[in-house]
Each structure stands twice: as structure tokens, then as C-alpha cells.
mmCIF file of C-alpha atoms in Angstrom:
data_model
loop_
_atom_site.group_PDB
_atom_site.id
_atom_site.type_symbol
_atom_site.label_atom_id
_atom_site.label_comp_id
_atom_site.label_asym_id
_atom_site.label_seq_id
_atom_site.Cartn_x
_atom_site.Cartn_y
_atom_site.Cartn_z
ATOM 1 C CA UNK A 18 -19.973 -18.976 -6.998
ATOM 2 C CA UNK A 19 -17.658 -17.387 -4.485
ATOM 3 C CA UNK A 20 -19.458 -17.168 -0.955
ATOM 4 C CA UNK A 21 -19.212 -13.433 1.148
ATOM 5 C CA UNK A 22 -16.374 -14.681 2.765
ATOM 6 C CA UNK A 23 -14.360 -15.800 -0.165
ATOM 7 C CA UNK A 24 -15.004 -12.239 -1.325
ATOM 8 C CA UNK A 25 -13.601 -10.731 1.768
ATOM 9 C CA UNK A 26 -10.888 -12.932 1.381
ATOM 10 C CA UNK A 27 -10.188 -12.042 -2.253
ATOM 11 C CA UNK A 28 -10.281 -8.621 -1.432
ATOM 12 C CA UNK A 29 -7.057 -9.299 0.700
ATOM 13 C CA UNK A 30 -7.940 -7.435 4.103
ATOM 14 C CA UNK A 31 -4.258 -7.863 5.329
ATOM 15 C CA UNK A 32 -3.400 -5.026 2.588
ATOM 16 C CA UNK A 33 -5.598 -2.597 4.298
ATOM 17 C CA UNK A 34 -2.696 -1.424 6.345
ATOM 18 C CA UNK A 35 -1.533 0.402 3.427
ATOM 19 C CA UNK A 36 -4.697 2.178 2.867
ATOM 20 C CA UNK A 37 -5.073 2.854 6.333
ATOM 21 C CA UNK A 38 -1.779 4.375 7.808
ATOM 22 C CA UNK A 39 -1.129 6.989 5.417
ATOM 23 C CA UNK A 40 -4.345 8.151 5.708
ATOM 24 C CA UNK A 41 -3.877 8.588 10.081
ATOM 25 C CA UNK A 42 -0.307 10.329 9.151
ATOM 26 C CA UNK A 43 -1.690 12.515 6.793
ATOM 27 C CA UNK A 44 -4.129 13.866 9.251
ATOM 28 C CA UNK A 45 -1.578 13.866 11.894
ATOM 29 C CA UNK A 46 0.618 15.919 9.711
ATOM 30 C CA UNK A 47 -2.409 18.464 9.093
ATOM 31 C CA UNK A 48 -2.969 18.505 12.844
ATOM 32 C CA UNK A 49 0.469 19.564 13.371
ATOM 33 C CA UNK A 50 0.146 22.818 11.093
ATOM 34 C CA UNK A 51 -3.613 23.625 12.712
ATOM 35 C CA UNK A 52 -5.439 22.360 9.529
ATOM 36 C CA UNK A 53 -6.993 18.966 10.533
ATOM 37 C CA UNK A 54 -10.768 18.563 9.055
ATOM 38 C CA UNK A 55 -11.901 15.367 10.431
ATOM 39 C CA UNK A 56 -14.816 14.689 7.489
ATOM 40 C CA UNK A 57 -12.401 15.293 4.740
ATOM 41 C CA UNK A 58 -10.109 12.911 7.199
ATOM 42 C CA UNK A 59 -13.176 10.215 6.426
ATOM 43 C CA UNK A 60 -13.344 10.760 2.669
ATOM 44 C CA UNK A 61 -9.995 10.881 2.448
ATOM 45 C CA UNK A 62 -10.207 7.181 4.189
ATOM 46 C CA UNK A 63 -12.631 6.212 2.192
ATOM 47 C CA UNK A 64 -10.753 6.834 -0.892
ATOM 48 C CA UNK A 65 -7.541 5.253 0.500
ATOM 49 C CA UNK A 66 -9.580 1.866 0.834
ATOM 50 C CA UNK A 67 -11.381 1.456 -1.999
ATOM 51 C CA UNK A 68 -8.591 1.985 -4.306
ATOM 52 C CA UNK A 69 -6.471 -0.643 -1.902
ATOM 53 C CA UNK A 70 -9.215 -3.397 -2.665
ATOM 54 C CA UNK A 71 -9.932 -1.955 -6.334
ATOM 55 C CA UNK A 72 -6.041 -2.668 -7.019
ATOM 56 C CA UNK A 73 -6.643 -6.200 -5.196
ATOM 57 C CA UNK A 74 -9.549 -7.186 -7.544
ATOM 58 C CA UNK A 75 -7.873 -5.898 -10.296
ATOM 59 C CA UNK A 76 -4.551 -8.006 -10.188
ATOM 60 C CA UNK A 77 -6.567 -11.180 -9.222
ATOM 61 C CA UNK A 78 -8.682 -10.688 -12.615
ATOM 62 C CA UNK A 79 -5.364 -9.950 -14.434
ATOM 63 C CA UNK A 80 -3.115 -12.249 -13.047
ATOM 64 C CA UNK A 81 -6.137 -14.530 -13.272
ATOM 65 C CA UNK A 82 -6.561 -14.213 -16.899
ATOM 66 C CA UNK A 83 -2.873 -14.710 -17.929
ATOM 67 C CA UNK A 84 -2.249 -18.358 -15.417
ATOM 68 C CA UNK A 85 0.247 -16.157 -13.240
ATOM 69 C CA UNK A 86 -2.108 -17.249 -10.023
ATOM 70 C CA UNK A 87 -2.937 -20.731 -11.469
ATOM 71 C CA UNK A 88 -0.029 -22.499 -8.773
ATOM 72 C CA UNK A 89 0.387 -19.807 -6.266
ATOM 73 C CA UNK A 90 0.937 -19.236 -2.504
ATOM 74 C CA UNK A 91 -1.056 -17.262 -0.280
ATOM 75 C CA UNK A 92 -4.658 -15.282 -0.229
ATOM 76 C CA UNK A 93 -7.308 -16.726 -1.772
ATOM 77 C CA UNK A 94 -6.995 -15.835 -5.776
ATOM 78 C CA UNK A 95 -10.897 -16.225 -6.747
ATOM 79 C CA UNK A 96 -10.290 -15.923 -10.582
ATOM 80 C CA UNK A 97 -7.205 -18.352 -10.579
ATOM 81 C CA UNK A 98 -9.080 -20.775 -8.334
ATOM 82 C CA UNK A 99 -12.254 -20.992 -10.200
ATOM 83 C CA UNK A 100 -14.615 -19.084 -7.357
ATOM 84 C CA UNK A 101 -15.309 -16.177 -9.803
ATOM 85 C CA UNK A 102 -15.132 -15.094 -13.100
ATOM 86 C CA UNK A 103 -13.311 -13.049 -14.715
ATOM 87 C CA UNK A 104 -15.553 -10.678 -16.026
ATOM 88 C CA UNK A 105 -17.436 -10.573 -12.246
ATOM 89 C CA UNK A 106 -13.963 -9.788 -10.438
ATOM 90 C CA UNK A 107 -13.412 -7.134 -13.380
ATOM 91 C CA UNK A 108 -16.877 -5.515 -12.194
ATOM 92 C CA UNK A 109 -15.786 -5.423 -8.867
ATOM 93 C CA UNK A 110 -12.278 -4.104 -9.401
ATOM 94 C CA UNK A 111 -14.095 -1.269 -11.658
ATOM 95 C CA UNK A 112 -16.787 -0.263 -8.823
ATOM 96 C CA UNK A 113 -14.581 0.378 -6.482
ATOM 97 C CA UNK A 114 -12.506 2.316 -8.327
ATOM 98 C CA UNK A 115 -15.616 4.285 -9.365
ATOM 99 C CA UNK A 116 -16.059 4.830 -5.549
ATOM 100 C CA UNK A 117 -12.692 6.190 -4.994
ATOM 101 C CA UNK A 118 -13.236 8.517 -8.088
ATOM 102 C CA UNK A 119 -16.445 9.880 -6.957
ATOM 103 C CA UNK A 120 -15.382 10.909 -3.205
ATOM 104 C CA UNK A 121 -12.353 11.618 -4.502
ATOM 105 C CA UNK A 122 -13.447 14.396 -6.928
ATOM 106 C CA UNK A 123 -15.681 15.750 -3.989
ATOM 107 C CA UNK A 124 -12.477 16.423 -1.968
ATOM 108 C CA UNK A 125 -10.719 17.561 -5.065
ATOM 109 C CA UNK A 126 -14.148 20.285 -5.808
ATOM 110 C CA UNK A 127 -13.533 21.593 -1.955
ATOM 111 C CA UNK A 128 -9.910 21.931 -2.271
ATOM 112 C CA UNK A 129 -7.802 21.781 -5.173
ATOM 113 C CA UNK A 130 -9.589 21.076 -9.064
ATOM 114 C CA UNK A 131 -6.193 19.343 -9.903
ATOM 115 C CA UNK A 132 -6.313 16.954 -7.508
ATOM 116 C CA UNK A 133 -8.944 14.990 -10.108
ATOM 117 C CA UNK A 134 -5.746 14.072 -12.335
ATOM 118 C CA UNK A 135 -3.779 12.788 -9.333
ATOM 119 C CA UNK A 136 -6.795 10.667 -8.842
ATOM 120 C CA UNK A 137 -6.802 9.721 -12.192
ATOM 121 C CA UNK A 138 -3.314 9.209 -12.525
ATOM 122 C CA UNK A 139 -3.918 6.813 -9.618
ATOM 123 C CA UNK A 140 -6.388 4.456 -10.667
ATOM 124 C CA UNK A 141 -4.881 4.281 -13.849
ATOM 125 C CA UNK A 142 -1.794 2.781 -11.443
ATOM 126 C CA UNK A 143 -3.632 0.575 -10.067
ATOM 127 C CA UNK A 144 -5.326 -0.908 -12.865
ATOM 128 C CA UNK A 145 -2.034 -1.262 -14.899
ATOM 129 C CA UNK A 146 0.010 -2.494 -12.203
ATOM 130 C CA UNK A 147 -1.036 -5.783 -13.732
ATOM 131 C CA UNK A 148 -3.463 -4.697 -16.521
ATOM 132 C CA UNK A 149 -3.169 -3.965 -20.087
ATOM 133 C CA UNK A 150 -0.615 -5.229 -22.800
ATOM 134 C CA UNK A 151 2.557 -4.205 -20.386
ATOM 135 C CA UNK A 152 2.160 -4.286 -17.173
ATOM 136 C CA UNK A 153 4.709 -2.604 -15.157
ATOM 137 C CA UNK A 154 4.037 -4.804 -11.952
ATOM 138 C CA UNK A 155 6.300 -7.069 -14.435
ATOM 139 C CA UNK A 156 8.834 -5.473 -15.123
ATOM 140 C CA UNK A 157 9.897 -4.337 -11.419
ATOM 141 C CA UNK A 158 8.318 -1.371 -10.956
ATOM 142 C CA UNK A 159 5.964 -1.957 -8.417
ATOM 143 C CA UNK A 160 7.648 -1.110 -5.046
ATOM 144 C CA UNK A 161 8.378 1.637 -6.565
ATOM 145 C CA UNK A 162 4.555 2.708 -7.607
ATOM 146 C CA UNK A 163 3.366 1.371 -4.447
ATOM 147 C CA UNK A 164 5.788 3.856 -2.958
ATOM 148 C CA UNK A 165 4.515 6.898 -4.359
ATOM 149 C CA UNK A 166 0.577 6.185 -4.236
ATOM 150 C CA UNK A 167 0.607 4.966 -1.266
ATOM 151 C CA UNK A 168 3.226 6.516 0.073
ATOM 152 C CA UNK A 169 4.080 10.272 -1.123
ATOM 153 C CA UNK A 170 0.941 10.504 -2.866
ATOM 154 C CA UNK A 171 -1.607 8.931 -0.115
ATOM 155 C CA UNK A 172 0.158 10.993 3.140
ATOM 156 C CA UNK A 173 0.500 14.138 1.258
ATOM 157 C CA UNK A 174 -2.723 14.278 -0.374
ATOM 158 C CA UNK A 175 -4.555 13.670 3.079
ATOM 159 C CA UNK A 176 -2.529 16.534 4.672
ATOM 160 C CA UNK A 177 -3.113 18.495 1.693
ATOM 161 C CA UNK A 178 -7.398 18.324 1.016
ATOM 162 C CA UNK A 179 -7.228 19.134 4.992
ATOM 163 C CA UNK A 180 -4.536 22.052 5.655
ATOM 164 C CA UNK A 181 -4.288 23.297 2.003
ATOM 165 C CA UNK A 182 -0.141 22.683 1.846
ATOM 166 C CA UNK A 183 2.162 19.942 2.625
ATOM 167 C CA UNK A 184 5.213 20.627 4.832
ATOM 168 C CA UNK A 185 8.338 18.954 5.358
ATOM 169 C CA UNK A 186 6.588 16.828 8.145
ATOM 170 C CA UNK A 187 4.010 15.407 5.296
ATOM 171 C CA UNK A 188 6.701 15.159 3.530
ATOM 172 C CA UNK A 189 9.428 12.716 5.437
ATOM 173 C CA UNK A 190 6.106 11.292 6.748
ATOM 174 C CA UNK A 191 4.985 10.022 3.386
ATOM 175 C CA UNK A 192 8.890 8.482 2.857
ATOM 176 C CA UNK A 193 8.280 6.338 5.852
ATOM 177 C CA UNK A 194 5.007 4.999 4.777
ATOM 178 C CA UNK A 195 6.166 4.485 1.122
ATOM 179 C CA UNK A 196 9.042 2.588 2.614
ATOM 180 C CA UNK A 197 6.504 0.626 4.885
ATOM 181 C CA UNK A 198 3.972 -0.130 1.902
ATOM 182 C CA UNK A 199 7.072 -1.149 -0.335
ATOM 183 C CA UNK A 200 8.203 -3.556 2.405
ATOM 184 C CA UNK A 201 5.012 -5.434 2.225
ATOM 185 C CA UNK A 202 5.114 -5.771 -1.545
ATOM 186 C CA UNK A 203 8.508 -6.763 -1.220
ATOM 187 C CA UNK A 204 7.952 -9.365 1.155
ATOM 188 C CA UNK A 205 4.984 -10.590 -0.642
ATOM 189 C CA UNK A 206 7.161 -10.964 -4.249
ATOM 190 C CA UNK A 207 9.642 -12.262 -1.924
ATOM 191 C CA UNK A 208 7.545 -15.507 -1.518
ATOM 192 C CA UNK A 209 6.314 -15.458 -5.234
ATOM 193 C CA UNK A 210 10.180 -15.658 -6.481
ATOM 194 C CA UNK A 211 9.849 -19.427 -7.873
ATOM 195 C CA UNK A 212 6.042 -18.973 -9.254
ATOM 196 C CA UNK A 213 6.659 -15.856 -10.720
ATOM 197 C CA UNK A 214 9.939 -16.867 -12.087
ATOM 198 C CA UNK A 215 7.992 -19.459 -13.649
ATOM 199 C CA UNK A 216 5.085 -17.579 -15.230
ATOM 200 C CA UNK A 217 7.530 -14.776 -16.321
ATOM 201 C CA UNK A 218 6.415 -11.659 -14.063
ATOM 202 C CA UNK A 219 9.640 -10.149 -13.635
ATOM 203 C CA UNK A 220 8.919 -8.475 -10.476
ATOM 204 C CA UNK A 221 11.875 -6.639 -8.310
ATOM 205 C CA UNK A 222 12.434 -9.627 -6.327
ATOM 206 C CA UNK A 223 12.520 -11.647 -9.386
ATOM 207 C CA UNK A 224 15.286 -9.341 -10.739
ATOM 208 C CA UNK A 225 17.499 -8.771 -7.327
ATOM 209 C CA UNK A 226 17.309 -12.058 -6.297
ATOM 210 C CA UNK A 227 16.463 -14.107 -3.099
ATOM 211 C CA UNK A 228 19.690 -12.570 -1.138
ATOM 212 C CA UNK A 229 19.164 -8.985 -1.842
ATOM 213 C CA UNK A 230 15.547 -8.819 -1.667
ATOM 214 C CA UNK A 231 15.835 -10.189 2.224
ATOM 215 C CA UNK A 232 18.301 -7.328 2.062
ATOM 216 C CA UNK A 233 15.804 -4.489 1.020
ATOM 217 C CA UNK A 234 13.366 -5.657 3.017
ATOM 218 C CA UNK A 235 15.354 -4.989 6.088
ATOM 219 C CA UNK A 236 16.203 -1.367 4.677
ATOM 220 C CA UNK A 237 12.585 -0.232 3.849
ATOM 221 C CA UNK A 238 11.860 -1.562 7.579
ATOM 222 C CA UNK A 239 14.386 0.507 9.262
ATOM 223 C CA UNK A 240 13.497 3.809 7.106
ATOM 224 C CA UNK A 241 10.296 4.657 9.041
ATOM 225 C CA UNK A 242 12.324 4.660 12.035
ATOM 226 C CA UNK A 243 14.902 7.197 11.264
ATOM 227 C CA UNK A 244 11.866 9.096 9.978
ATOM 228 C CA UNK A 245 10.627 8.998 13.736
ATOM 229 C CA UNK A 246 14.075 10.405 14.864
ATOM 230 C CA UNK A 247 13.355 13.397 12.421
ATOM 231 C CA UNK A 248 10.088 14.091 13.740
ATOM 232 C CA UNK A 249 11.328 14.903 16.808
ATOM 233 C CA UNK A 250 11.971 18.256 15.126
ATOM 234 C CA UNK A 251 8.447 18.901 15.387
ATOM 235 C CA UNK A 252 6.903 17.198 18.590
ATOM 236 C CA UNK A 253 9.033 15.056 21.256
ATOM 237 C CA UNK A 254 5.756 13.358 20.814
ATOM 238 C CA UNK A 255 6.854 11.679 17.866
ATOM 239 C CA UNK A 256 9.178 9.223 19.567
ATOM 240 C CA UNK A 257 6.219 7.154 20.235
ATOM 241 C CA UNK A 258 6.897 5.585 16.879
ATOM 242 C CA UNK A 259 9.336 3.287 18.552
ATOM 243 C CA UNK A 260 6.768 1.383 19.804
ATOM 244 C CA UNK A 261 6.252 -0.348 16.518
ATOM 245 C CA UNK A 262 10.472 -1.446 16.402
ATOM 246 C CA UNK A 263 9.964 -4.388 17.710
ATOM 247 C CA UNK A 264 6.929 -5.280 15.311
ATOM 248 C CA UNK A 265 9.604 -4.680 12.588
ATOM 249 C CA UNK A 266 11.947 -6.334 14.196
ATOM 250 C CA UNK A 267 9.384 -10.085 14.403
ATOM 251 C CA UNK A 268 7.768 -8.852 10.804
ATOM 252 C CA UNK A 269 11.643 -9.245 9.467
ATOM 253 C CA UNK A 270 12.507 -12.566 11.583
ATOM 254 C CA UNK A 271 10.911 -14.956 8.434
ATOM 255 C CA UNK A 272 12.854 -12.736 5.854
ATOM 256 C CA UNK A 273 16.839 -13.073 7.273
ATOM 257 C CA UNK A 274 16.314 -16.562 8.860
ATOM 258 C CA UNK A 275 15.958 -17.601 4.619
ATOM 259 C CA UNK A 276 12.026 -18.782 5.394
ATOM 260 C CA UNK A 277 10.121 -19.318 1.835
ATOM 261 C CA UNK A 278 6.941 -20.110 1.121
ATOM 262 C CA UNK A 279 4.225 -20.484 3.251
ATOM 263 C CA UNK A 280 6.951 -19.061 5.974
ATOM 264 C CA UNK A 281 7.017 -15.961 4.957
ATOM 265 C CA UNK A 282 3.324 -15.360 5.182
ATOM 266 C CA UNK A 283 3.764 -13.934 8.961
ATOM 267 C CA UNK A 284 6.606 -11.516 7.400
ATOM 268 C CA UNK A 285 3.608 -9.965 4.913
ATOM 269 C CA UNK A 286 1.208 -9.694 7.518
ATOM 270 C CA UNK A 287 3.791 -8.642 10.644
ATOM 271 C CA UNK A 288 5.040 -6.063 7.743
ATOM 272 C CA UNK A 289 1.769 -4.362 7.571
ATOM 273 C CA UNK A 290 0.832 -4.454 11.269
ATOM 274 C CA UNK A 291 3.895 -2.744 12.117
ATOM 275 C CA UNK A 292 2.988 0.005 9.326
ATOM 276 C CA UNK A 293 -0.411 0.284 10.960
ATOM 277 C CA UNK A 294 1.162 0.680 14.408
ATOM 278 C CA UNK A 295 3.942 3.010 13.417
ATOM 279 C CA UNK A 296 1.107 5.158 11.349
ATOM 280 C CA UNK A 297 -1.375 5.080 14.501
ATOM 281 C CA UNK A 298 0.689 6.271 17.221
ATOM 282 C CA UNK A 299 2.224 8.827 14.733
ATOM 283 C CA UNK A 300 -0.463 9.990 13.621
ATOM 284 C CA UNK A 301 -2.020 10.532 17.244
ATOM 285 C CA UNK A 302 1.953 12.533 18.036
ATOM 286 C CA UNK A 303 1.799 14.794 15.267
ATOM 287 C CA UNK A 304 -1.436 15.920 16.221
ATOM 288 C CA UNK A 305 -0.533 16.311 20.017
ATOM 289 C CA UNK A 306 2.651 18.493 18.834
#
């Protein structure tokens, strides 16, 4: 049986990032147009996370099931490695996505009714991503599904359930922390290349190749920094983003210097520190413009 720190492990904590930052943009974006409401700022969170580590639970029990994790590099996998079963990880996967549901429809009752089937459509994302008879995680799709839940979908949904509209701040906003939670998928499929080759999950990386994934990496990096140039429109503040370049800059080091493996484990995590970062000090400029 898996201990409580397995568990933590399995949940993959270093993917919180990408729960996390859109949620301090989105708020920073509804700060900008005088429509920040801090509790719905909290559920908002709270929603953010528990679909992150639903997702999490849910590919371990998936690629668990099939053998995809059964010779893999990385965070603990506790259905490939034996620490849990299948049918335990499921449960888990399926409460927290229960969790997100239920403060999610709360937010969607006290702003917007439709804002249920977004919800819907987005734990029905994350549970295919790996799930089901066809998973589109491989096939190559998931940068770009990471990029609009947690990306579009995450940074204008927070500004939305607090200021009741999304701008074109929420909106170029949500393109930088797309590109940001894209990045760390990409540099996490990056690493799997050979394995997944192997087991035949056809992610992006797997399709592009080792050359042009380094390549995108390095693109989705610099994105959220023109972004920051843009915002400037709005609030001088917003140069503060800079701060995180040279994050991006040390986050990319493992990916053009050709590292594999266990070597690119630093790019992964460095990716989604400098998304936290960037989102942070954003976050904290929109709402002092």
C-alpha cells in the first residue's frame, strides 16, 4: 500500500504551477478592470488544483493499466510501480474531479449557468487525455488541450466568475500561460520520446521529433515574454514579468544543450517555476495598474 508520501508524490506537486498561475493572472486581469472578488479568487483556486491532480491520478491509472508507465522516467507512477491499484488511483482521480465539479458549479450558480458545461467539457479533458478507447494524449494533441484548459480556459474563466467579462488583457494573458503550461508538457514528452516511442503513445514530441521539440520548447518559453511587452499597454507595471527571463532562460539550458533522460528533469520543473514566477509578479502588476 502506497504510504502519504507516495501519494503526494503520485499526485505530481511539480504540476501545480499550472493550476496555480493562471489562476493569480486571472485575478490580476479582473483587478485591472475593477472586478477582483477575492473568495471567488479561492474557489476559483480550488478548482484549478483539483482538476491539476484529478488529471495526474487519472493518467497514472490509465497509463498504468495499458504498461505505458511500466519502464518510465520520472515521478513516482503508483499504478505502474505496484504502490496502488488501479481501481484505488481511479477513486482518487474521480474525487477530485467531483471536487472541482462541485465548487465549480457554485461559481458557475453566482455568475454564469453556462459555465457548468465548460466545467464539464473540462473534466471530460482531463479524463480522456489518456482515458477511454482513444485517447487523444496519443495522438499529439495534448499541448494543445493543455493549452486551452489551462491556458485560455483557466485565465479567462478566473477573470470572468470575478469581473463578469474577459478583456483583451485576459485574453493575451491566457496565451502566455497556455504557452507556459504547453512548455512543461512539452518538456516532459520531451524526456518520454524513447519509452513512449516504445509503448506506442504518439505524443507531439513523438511525432516532431527530438530536434524540433527542443525547438518548440524554446518558442512556447519566449511567448509569455512578448506577452509582458503587450501588457505594458495596460500598466508599466507589467514589465515586472521580466523577472522570470532568466528562469526561462536555466529552465531551457537541459533542452538545447541535447540533455535526455533523467537530464531533463530540471527543464520540467525550471519550466513550471518560471510559469509560477511570471504568473505571480503579473498577477500582482495587473492589479496595481
Amino acid at each position: 500500500m502506497a504510504s502519504v508520501s507516495e501519494w503526494i508524490e503520485g499526485a505530481r506537486p511539480r504540476t501545480l504551477p499550472n493550476a496555480i498561475a493562471p489562476v493569480l493572472v486571472g485575478t490580476g486581469a479582473a483587478a485591472s478592470i475593477g472586478g477582483a472578488v477575492w473568495w471567488k479568487a479561492v474557489l476559483a483556486m480550488v478548482v484549478s488544483m483539483a482538476l491539476i491532480v484529478g488529471v495526474n491520478f487519472a493518467n497514472d491509472y490509465s497509463d498504468g493499466i495499458r504498461g505505458t508507465d511500466d519502464d518510465r522516467v520520472g515521478p513516482l507512477r503508483l499504478v505502474g510501480s505496484g504502490l496502488a491499484s488501479p481501481a484505488v488511483v481511479k477513486g482518487a482521480a474521480f474525487a477530485c474531479f467531483g471536487v472541482a465539479a462541485a465548487v465549480g458549479v457554485v461559481l458557475a450558480l453566482t455568475s454564469a449557468w453556462w459555465l457548468i458545461l465548460v466545467g464539464a467539457a473540462c473534466i471530460l479533458g482531463a479524463w480522456y487525455y489518456t482515458g477511454g478507447r482513444n485517447p487523444y494524449g496519443y495522438s499529439g494533441l495534448g499541448e494543445i488541450a493543455v493549452f486551452v484548459f489551462f491556458g485560455l480556459v483557466a485565465v479567462c474563466g478566473t477573470q470572468f466568475v470575478q469581473a463578469e467579462r474577459v478583456d483583451w488583457v485576459g485574453l493575451v494573458s491566457a496565451v502566455a500561460v497556455g504557452s507556459f503550461s504547453s512548455a512543461v508538457l512539452v518538456a516532459n514528452n520531451l524526456r518520454d520520446i524513447p519509452t513512449d516511442t516504445e509503448s506506442g503513445k504518439n505524443t507531439l514530441a513523438v511525432r516532431l521529433g527530438d530536434a524540433k521539440t527542443r525547438t518548440l520548447h524554446l518558442v512556447l518559453l519566449a511567448v509569455p515574454f512578448v506577452v509582458t511587452l503587450v501588457l505594458l499597454a495596460r500598466t508599466p507595471w507589467a514589465l515586472v514579468g521580466l523577472i522570470a527571463l532568466p528562469l526561462a532562460v536555466k529552465a531551457n539550458a537541459p533542452v538545447r544543450s541535447g540533455g535526455q533522460g533523467l537530464a531533463l528533469i530540471p527543464a520540467l520543473a525550471g519550466t513550471g517555476v518560471t510559469m509560477l514566477v511570471w504568473g505571480a509578479v503579473t498577477g500582482l502588476a495587473l492589479g496595481l495598474g
